[in-house]
Coordinates of C-alpha atoms in Angstrom, one line a residue:
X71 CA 76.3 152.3 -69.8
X72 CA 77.1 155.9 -70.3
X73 CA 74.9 159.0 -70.8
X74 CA 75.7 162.6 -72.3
X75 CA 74.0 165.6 -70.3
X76 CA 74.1 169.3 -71.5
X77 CA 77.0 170.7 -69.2
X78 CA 75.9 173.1 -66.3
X79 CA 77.6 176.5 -66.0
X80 CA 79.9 175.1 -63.5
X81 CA 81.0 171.9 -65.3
X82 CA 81.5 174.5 -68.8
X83 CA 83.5 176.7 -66.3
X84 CA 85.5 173.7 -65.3
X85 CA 86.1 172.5 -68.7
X86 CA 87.3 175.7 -69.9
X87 CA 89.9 176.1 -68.0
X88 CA 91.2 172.9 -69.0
X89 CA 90.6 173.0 -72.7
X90 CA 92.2 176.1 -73.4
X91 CA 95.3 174.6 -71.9
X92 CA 95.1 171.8 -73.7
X93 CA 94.4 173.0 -77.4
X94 CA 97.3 174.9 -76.3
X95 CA 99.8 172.5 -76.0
X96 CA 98.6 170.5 -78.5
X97 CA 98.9 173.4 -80.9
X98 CA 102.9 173.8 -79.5
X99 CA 103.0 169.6 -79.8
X100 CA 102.3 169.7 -83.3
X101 CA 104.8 173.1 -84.3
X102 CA 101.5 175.2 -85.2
X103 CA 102.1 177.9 -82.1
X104 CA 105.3 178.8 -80.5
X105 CA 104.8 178.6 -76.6
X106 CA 104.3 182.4 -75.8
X107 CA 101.5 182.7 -77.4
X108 CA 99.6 179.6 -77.3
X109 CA 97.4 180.0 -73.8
X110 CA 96.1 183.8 -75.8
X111 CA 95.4 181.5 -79.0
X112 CA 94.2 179.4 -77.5
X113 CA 91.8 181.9 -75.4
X114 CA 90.3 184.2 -78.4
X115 CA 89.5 180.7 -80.7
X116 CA 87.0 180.3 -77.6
X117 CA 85.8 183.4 -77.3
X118 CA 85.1 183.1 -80.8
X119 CA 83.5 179.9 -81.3
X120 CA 81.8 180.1 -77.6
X121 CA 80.5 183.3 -77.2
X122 CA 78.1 182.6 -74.9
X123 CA 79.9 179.4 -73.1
X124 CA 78.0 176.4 -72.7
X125 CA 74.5 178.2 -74.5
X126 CA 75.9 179.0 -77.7
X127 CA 73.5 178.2 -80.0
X128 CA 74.2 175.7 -82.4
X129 CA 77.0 174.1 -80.1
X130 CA 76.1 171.2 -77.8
X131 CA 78.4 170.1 -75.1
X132 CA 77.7 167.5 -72.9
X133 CA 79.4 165.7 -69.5
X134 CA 79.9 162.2 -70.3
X135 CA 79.0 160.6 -67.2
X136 CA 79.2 156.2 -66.1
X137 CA 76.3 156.2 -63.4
X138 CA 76.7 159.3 -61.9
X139 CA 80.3 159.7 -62.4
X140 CA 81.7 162.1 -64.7
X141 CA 84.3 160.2 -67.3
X142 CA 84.7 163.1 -70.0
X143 CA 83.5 165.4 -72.5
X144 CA 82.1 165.7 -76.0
X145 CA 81.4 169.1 -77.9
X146 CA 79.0 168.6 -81.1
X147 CA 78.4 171.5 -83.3
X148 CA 75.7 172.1 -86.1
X149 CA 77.8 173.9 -88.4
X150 CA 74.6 173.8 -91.0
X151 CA 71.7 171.9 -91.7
X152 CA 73.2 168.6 -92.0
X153 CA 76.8 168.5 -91.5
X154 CA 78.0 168.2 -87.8
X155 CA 81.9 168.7 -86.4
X156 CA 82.7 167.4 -83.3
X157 CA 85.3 170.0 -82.0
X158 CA 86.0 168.2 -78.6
X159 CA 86.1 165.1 -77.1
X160 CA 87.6 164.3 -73.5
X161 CA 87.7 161.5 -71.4
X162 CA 89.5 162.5 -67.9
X163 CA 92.6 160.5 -67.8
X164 CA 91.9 158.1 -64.7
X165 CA 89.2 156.7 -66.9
X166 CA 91.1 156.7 -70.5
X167 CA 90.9 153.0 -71.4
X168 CA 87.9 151.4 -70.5
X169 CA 86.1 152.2 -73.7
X170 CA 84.3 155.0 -72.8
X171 CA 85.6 157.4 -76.0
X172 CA 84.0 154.7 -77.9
X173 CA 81.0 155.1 -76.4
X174 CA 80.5 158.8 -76.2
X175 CA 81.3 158.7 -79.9
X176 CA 78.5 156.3 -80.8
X177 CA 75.8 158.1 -78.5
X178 CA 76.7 161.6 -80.3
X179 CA 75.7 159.8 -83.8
X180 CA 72.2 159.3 -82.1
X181 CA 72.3 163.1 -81.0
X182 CA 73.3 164.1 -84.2
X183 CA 70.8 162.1 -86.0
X184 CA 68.1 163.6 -83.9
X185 CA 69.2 166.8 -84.7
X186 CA 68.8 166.2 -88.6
X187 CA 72.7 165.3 -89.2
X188 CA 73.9 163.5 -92.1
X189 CA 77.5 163.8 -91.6
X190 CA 80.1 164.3 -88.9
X191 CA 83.5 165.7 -89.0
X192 CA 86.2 166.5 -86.5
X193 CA 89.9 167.4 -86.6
X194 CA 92.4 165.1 -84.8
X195 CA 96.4 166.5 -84.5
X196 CA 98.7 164.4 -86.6
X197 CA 100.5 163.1 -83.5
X198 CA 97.4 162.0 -81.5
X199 CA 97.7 158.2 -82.9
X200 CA 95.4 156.6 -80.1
X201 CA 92.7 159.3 -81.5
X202 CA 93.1 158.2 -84.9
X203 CA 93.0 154.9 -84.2
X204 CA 89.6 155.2 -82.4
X205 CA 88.1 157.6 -85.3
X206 CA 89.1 154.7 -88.3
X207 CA 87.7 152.1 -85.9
X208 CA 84.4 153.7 -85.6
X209 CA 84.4 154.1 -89.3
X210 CA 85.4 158.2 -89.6
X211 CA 87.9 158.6 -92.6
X212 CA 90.7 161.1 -94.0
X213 CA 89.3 164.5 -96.1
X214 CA 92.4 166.0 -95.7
X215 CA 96.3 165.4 -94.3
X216 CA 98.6 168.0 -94.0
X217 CA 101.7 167.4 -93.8
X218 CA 105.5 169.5 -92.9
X219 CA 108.7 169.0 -92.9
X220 CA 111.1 170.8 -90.3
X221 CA 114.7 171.7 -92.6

């Protein structure tokens, strides 16, 4: 049984740190960013979609937590009156396989439904095949593939 709370300043702090890294290298991973520059890209796409951290209105970011135990993260955002976009979703990697993605995923449909969402998107890297396994399970489908060839 999992639950989703709001993240405290300390746990957004925390999480921060690490996404910024992350989208980062994934941004390098996937040829979008050359290496240099990745942590500052990374850094102002924050700033700009969490100006005010973990409060920012229409955002919603929550610990995923087993118990008490903290497994991940999810980020939901109202982007307008009934379309949602998950921009984030985490689960720590000593816990990555016992199901818990699933989970998180389905319990954001019931916060999204209680906040008057119809629909939920989310971007996923071309390389990140585990992630787009779990998405097709759980019924999300394509909108749109870019693709590129290196010559």
């Amino acid at each position: 049984m999992i639950k989703l709370d709001l993240m405290n300043s300390r746990e957004f702090q925390g999480y921060l740190t690490f996404a910024i890294k992350n989208y980062a290298d994934e941004h390098v991973k996937a040829g979008n960013w050359d290496e240099k520059e990745a942590i500052s890209k990374a850094t102002e796409e924050y700033e700009k979609l969490l100006p005010d951290g973990e409060k920012t209105a229409n955002n919603k970011l929550f610990t995923i937590r087993d118990e008490d135990q903290e497994v991940g993260m999810i980020w939901l955002a109202q982007r307008s009156n009934d379309m949602g976009f998950i921009y984030d979703i985490n689960i720590w990697e000593h816990n990555q396989g016992r199901g818990y993605g699933k989970k998180a995923l389905r319990e954001i449909e019931s916060v999204a439904k209680e906040l008057g969402l119809k629909n939920i998107r989310l971007h996923v890297f071309g390389h990140n095949k585990v992630a787009r396994n779990l998405y097709e399970k759980l019924g999300y489908i394509e909108t749109d593939i870019m693709m590129e060839k290196t010559i």
